Short mmCIF file of C-alpha atoms in Angstrom, two decimals:
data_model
loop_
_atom_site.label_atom_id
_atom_site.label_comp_id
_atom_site.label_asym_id
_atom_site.label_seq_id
_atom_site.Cartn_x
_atom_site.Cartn_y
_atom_site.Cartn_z
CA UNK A 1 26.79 79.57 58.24
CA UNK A 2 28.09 76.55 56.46
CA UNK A 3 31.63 75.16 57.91
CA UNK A 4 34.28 74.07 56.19
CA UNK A 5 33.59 70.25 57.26
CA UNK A 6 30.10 70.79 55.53
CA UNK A 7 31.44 71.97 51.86
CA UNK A 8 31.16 69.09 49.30
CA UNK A 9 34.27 67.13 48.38
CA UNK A 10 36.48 68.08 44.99
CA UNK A 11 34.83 66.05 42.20
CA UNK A 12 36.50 62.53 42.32
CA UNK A 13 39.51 61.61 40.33
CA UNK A 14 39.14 59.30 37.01
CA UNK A 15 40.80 56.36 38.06
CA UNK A 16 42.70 54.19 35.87
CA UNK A 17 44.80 54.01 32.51
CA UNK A 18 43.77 55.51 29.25
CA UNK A 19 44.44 55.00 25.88
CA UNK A 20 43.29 56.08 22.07
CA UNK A 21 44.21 53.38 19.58
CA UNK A 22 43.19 55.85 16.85
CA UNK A 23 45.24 58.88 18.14
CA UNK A 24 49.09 56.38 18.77
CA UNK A 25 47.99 55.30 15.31
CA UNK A 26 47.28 58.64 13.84
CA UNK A 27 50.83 59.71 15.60
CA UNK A 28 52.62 56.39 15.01
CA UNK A 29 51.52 57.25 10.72
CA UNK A 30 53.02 61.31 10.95
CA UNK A 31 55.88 60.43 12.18
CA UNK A 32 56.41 57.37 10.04
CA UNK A 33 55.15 60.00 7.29
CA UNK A 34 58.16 62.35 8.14
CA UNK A 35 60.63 60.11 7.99
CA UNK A 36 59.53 58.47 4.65
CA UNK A 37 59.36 61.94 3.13
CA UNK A 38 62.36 63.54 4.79
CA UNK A 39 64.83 60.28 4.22
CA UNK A 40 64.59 60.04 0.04
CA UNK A 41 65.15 64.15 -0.15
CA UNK A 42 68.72 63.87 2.20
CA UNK A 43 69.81 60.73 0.45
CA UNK A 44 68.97 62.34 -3.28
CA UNK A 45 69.95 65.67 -2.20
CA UNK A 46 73.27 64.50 -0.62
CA UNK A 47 73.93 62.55 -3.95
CA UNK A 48 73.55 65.47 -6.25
CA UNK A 49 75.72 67.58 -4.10
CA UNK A 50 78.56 64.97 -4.70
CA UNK A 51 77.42 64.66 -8.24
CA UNK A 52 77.23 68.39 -8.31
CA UNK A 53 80.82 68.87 -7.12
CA UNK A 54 79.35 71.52 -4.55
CA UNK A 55 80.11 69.64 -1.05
CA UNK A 56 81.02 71.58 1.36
CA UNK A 57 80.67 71.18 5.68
CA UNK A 58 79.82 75.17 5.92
CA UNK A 59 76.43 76.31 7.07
CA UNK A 60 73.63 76.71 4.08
CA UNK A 61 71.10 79.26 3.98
CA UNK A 62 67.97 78.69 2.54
CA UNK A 63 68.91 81.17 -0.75
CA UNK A 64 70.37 77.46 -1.68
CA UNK A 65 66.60 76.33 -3.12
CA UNK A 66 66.82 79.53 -5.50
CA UNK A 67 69.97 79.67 -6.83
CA UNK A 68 69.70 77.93 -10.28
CA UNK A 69 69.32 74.19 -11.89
CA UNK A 70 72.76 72.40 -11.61
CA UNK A 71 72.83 69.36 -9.88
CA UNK A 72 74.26 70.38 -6.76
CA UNK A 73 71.90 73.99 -6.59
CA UNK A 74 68.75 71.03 -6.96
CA UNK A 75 70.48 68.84 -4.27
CA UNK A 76 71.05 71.64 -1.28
CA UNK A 77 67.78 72.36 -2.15
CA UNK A 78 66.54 68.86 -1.50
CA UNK A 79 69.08 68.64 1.32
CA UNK A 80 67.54 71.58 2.96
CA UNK A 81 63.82 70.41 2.30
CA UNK A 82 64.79 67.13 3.71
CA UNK A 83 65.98 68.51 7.28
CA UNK A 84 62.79 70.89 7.35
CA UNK A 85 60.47 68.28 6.76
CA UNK A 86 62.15 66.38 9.93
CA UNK A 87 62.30 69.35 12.22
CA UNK A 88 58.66 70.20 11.18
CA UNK A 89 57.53 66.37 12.06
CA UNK A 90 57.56 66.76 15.66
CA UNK A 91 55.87 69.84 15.72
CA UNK A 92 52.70 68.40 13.43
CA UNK A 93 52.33 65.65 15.78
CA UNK A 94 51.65 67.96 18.70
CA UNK A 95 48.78 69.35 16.49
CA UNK A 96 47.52 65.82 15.17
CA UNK A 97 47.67 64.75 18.78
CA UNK A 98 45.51 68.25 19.66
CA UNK A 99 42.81 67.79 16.90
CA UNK A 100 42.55 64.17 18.15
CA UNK A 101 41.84 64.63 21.94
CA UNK A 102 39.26 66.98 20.94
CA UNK A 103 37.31 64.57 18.54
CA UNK A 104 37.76 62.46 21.53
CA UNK A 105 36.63 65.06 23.85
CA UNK A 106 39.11 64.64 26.34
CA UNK A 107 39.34 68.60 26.98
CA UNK A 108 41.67 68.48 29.42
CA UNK A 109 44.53 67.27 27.34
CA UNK A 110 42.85 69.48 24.65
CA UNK A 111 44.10 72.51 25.99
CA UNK A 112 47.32 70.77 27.48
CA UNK A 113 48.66 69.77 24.03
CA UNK A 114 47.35 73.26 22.61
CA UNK A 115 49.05 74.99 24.96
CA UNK A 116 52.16 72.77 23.88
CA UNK A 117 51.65 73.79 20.30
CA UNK A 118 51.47 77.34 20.96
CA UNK A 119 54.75 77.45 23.56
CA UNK A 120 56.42 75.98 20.15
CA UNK A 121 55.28 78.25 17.97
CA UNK A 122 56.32 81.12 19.94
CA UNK A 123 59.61 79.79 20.83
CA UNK A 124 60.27 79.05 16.88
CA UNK A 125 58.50 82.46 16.07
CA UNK A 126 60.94 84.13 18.75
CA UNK A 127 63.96 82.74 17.84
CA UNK A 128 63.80 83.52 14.01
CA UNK A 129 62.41 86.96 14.44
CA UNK A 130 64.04 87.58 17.90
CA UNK B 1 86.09 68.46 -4.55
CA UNK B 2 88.18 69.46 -1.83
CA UNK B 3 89.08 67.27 0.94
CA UNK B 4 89.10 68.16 4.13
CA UNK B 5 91.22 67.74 7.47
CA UNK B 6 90.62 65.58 9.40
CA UNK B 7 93.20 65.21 12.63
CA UNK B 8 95.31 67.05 10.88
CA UNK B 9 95.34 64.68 7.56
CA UNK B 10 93.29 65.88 4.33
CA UNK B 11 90.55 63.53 3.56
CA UNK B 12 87.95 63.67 1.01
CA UNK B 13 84.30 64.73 2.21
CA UNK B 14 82.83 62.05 0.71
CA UNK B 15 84.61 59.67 3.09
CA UNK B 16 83.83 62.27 5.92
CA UNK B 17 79.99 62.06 5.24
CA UNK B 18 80.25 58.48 5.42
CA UNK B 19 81.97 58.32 8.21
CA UNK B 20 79.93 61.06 10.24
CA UNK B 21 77.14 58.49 8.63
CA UNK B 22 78.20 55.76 10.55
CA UNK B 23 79.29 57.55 13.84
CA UNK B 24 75.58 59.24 13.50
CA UNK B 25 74.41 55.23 13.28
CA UNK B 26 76.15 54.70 17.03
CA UNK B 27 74.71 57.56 18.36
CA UNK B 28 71.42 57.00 17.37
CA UNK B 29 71.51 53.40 18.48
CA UNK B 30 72.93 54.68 22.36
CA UNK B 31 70.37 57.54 22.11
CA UNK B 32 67.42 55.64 21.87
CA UNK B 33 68.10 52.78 24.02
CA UNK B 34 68.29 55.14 26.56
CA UNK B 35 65.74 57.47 25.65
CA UNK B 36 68.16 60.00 24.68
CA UNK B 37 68.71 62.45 21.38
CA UNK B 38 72.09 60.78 21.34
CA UNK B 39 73.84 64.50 20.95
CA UNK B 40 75.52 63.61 24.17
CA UNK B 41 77.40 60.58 21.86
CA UNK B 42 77.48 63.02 19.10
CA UNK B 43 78.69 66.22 19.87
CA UNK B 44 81.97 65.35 21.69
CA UNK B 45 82.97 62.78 18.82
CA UNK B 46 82.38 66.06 15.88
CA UNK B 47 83.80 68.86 17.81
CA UNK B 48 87.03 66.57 18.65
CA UNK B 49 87.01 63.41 16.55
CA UNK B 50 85.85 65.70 13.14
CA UNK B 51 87.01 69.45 14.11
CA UNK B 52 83.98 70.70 13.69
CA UNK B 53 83.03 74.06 14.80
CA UNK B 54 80.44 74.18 18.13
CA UNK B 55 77.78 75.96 17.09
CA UNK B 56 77.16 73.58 13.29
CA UNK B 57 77.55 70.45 15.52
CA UNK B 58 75.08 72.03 18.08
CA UNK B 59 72.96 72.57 14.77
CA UNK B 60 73.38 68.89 13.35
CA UNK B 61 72.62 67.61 16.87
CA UNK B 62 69.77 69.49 17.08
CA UNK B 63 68.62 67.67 14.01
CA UNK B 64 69.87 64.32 14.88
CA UNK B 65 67.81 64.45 18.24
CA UNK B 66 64.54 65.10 16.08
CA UNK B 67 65.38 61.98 13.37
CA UNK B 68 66.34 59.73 16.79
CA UNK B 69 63.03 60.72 18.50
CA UNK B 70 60.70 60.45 14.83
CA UNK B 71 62.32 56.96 13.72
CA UNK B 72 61.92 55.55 17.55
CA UNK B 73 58.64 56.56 18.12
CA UNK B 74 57.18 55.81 15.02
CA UNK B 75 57.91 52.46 15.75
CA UNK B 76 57.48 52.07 19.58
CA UNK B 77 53.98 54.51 20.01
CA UNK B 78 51.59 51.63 19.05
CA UNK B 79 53.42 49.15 20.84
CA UNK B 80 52.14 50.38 24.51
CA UNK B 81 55.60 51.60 25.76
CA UNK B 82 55.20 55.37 24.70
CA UNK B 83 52.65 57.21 27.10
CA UNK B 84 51.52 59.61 25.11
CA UNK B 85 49.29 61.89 28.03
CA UNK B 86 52.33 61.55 30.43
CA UNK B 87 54.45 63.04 27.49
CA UNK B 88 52.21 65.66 26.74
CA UNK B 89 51.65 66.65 30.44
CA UNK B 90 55.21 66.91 30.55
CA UNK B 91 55.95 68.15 27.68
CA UNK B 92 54.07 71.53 28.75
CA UNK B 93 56.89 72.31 31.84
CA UNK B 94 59.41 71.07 28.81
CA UNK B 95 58.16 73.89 25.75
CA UNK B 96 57.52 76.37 28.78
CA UNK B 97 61.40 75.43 30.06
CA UNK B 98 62.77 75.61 26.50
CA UNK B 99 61.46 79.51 25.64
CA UNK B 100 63.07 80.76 29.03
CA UNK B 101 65.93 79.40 28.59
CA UNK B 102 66.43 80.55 24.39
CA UNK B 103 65.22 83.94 26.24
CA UNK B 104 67.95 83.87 28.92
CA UNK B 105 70.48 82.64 26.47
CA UNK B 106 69.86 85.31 24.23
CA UNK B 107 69.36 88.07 26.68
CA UNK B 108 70.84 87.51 30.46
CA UNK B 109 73.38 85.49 29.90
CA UNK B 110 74.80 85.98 26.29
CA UNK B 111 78.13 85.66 26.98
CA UNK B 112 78.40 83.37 30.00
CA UNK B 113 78.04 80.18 28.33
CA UNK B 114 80.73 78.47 30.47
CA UNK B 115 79.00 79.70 34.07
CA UNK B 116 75.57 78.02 32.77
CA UNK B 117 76.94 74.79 31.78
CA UNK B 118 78.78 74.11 35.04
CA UNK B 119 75.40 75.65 36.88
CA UNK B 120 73.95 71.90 35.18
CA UNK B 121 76.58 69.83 36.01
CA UNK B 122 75.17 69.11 39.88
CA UNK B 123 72.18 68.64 38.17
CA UNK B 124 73.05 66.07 36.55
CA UNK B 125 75.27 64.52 39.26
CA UNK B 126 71.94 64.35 41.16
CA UNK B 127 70.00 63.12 38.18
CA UNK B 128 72.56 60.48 37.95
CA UNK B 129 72.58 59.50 41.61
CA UNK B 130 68.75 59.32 41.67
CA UNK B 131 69.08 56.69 38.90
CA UNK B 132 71.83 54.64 40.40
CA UNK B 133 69.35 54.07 43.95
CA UNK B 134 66.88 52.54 41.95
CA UNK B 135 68.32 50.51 39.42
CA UNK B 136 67.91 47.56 41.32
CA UNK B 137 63.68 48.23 41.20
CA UNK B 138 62.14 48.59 37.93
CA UNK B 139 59.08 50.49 40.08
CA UNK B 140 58.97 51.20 43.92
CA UNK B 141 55.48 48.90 44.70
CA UNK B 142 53.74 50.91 47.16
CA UNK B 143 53.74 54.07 45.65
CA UNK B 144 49.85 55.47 44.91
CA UNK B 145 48.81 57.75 42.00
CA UNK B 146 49.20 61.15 43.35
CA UNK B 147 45.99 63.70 42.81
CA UNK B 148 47.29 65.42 39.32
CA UNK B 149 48.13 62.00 37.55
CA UNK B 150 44.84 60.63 38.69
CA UNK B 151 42.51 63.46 37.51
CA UNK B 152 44.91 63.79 34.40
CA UNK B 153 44.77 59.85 34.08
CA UNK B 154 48.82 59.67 33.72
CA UNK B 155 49.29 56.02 35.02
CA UNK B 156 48.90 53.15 32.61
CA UNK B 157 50.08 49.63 31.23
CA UNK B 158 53.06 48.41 29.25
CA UNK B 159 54.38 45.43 28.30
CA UNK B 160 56.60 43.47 29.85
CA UNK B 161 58.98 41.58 28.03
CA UNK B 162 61.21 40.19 30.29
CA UNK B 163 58.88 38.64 31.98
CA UNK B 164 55.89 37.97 29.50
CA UNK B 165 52.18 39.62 29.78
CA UNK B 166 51.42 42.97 31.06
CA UNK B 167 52.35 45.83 33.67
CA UNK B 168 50.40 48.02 35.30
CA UNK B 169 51.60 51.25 36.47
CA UNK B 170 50.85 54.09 38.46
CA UNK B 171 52.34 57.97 38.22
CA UNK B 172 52.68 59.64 41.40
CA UNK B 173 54.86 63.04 42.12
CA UNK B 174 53.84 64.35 39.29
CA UNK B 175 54.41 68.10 40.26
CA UNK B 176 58.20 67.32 40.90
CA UNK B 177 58.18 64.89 37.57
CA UNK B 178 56.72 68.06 35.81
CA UNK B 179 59.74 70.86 37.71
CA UNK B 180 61.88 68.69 36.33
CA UNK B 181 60.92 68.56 33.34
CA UNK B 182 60.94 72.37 33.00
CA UNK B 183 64.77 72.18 34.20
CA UNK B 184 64.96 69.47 30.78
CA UNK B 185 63.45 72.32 28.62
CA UNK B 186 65.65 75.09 30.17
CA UNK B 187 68.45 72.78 29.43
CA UNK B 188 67.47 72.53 25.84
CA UNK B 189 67.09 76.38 25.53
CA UNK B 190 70.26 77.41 27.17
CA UNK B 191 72.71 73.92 25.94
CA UNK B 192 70.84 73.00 22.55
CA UNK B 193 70.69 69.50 23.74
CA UNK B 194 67.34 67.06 23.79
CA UNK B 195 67.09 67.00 27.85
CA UNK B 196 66.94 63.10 27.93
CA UNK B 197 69.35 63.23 30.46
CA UNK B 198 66.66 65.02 33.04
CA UNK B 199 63.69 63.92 31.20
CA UNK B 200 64.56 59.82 32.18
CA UNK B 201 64.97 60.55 35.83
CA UNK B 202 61.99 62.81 36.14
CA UNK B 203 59.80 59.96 34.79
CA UNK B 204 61.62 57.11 36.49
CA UNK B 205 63.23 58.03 39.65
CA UNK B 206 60.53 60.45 40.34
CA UNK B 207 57.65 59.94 39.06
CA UNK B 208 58.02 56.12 39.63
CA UNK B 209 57.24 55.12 36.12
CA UNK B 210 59.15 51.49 34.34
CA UNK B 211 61.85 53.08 33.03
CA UNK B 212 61.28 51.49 29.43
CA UNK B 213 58.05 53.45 29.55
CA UNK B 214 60.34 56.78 30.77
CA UNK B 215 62.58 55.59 27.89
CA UNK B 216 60.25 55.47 25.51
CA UNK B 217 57.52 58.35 26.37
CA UNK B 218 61.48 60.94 26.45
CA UNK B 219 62.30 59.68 23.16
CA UNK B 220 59.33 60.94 22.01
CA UNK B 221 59.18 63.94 23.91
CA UNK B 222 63.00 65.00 22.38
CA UNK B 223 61.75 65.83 19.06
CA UNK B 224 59.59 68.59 20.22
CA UNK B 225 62.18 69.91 22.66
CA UNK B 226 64.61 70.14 19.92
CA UNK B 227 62.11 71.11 16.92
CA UNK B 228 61.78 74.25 17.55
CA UNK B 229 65.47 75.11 18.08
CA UNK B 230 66.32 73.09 14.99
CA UNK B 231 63.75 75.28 13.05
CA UNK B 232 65.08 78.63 13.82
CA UNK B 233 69.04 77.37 12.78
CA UNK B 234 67.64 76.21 9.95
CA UNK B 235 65.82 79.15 9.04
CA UNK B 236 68.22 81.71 9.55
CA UNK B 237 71.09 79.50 7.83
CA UNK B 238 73.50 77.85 10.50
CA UNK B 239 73.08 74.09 9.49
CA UNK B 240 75.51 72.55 7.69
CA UNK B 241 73.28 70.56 5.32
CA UNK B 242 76.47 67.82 4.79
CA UNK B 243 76.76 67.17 8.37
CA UNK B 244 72.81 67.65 9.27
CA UNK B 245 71.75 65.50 6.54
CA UNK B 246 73.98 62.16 6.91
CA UNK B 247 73.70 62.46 10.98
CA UNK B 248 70.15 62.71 10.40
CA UNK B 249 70.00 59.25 8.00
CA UNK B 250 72.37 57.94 10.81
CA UNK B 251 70.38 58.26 13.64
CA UNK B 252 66.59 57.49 12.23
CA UNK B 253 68.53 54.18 11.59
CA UNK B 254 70.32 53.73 14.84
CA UNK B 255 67.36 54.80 16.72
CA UNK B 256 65.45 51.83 15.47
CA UNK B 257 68.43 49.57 16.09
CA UNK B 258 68.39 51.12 19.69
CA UNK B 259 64.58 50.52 20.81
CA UNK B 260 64.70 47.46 19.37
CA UNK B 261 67.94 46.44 21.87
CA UNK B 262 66.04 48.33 24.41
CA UNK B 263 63.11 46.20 24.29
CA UNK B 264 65.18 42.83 25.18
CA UNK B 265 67.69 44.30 27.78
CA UNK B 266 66.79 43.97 31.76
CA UNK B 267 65.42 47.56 33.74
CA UNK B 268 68.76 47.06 35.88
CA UNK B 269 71.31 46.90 32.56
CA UNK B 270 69.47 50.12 31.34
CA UNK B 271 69.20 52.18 34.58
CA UNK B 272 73.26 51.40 34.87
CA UNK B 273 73.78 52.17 31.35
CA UNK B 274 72.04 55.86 32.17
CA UNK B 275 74.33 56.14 35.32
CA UNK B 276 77.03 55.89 33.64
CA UNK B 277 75.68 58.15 30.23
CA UNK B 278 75.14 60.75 33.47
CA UNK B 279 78.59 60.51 34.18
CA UNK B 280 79.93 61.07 31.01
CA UNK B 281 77.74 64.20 30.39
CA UNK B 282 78.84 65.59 33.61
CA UNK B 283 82.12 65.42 32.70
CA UNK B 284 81.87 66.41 29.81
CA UNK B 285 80.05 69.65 30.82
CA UNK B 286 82.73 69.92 33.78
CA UNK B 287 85.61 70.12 30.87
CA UNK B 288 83.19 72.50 28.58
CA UNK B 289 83.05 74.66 31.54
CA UNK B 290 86.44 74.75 32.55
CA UNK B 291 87.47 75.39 28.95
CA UNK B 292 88.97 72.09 28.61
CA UNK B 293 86.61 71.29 25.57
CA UNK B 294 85.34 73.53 22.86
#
């Protein structure tokens, strides 16, 4: 019978640092994406709102995109598209970043950053339906 | 259009957008050159500066800690500060953190919401004092890869520019690094803030890591945190699109102003700065808790 002293070792650790130029870059461009689509829509939607004469600091549900053509109807709506984009950035990086460690074949951080995307789903899922 | 009150005196909104524009600028800046959302700045300066009601500056806070994190990191991933496996690694214990505590918040503790922000503020007394032992030591030399980051490949290089050329570094405790991050995400859940404030120490103080890197690789980590919170207000109607939409502007601008700052300043001005953020949020919390604050 084999002892314990006689069982071979854990495979060895992978020493060092790594790093994908092609996935920081592929993040480094969605997030630069979101912000250069999400930036004109708040500053044009905020302007027709004032043009509008519609301001207001109360909450805005998203029945704001549907409710007609005036100036301030088309501004919430761009408002509102503007903030989604944003909030939706982060969340499309985590998948850019997944897609790209598995052309890369790093598996491990495969599943890690999967896993990550799913946790957000769910907790988005859960809290709107919830 | 109507003007609105503002300490008691009736100003018009436009003037209010622009000035929750420029506050949103400040917070953005402090945020990111500490690796924060910057809601921390934010919140207390809406609820008592602009009268704003909790729960649509919780919203626009939300949003401003997503447009902190996006403009920051866009700029800082390629530039070797932002490490994006030790994000992601963390990042699981953070989305894992942030669904039990929306679950608790929504189920267990409902309508305790004064008992679970004083059960953070030790936390963060702790977080803070962590920080303030090693501000004097950008990294503790002496201190190995433990067997997680090593197999996950967590360590890596930065650059250095205080002193010119490059730094190597190497994660170790990277099962306490990821519990704390998990206390971040249940932060995030329960408070609706970013979790900077743990997220900085977890990576620094614990996990040993330069703290421009912990800076850096939390600012990016933020956005997720707080995406998926910011999606459901957003989806069932609670954001304010005039105060979301200006602090959002704000802070992608700040936040570049603030990593840029961060990139000149010394490891010891930054781990004091953090102290004494920690401090602030602690009281802050202590004075939300003891109904002294909204």
């Amino acid at each position: 019978m084999a002892s314990v002293s006689t069982l071979p070792p854990p495979p060895a650790p992978i020493a060092g640092s790594v790093r994908y130029p092609l996935l920081e870059r592929a993040v480094a461009l969605e997030l630069w994406g979101g912000v250069l689509v999400s930036a004109p829509l708040l500053v044009l939607g905020a302007l027709l709102v004032f043009l509008g004469g519609v301001g207001t600091l109360s909450p805005s549900p998203p029945t704001h995109l549907t409710t007609g053509l005036s100036a301030g109807a088309w501004g919430a709506g761009l408002l509102y598209g503007g903030v989604l984009v944003l909030a939706l950035t982060p969340v499309a990086r985590v998948g850019v970043s997944a897609v790209l460690f598995a052309i890369k074949r790093d598996f491990r951080f495969t599943v890690i950053t999967f896993t990550v995307f799913v946790l957000l789903v769910t907790t988005a899922v859960g809290g709107i339906y919830g | 259009m109507s003007d609105v009150l503002l300490l008691g005196t009736p100003v018009p909104l436009l003037v209010v957008v622009l000035l929750l524009f420029l506050v949103a600028v400040g917070a953005g800046s402090i945020g990111s050159f500490l690796g924060l959302g910057g809601g921390v700045v934010l919140v207390p300066i809406l609820v008592l500066g602009f009268g704003l009601e909790i729960h649509l500056v919780i919203a626009a806070s939300l949003v401003s800690v997503i447009a902190t994190s996006t403009g920051a990191a866009s700029m800082e991933v390629e530039e070797g500060f932002t490490n994006l496996r030790l994000g992601m690694f963390l990042e699981m214990a953070t989305a894992a953190g942030g669904l039990g505590g929306a679950l608790i918040a929504v189920t267990l503790l409902a309508s305790r919401d004064q008992v679970l922000i004083l059960a953070f503020v030790p936390v963060v007394l702790a977080a803070a004092a962590l920080m303030y032992t090693q501000r004097s030591s950008d990294t503790r030399p002496g201190l190995p890869a433990d067997r997680i980051s090593r197999y996950l490949q967590l360590s890596g290089e930065c650059p250095d520019p205080v002193h010119g050329g490059t730094q190597h570094y190497e994660a170790t405790r990277s099962l306490a690094g990821l519990g704390l991050s998990g206390l971040a995400g249940l932060a995030s859940g329960l408070l609706g803030i970013g979790g900077g404030l743990f997220k900085v120490p977890a990576m620094h103080a614990v996990m040993n890591v330069p703290i421009r890197v912990a800076a850096a690789t939390s600012t990016l980590m933020i956005g997720v945190t707080a995406a998926a919170a910011a999606l459901v207000y957003l989806v069932v109607g609670d954001v304010a699109l005039l105060v979301a939409g200006p602090a959002a502007i704000g802070t992608v601008l700040g936040s570049r102003i603030g990593a840029n700052l961060r990139h000149r300043a010394s490891s010891r001005w930054l781990a004091e700065g953090f102290v004494l953020i920690l401090i602030v949020a602690a009281a802050s919390m202590l004075a939300q808790g003891v109904g002294w604050l909204p």
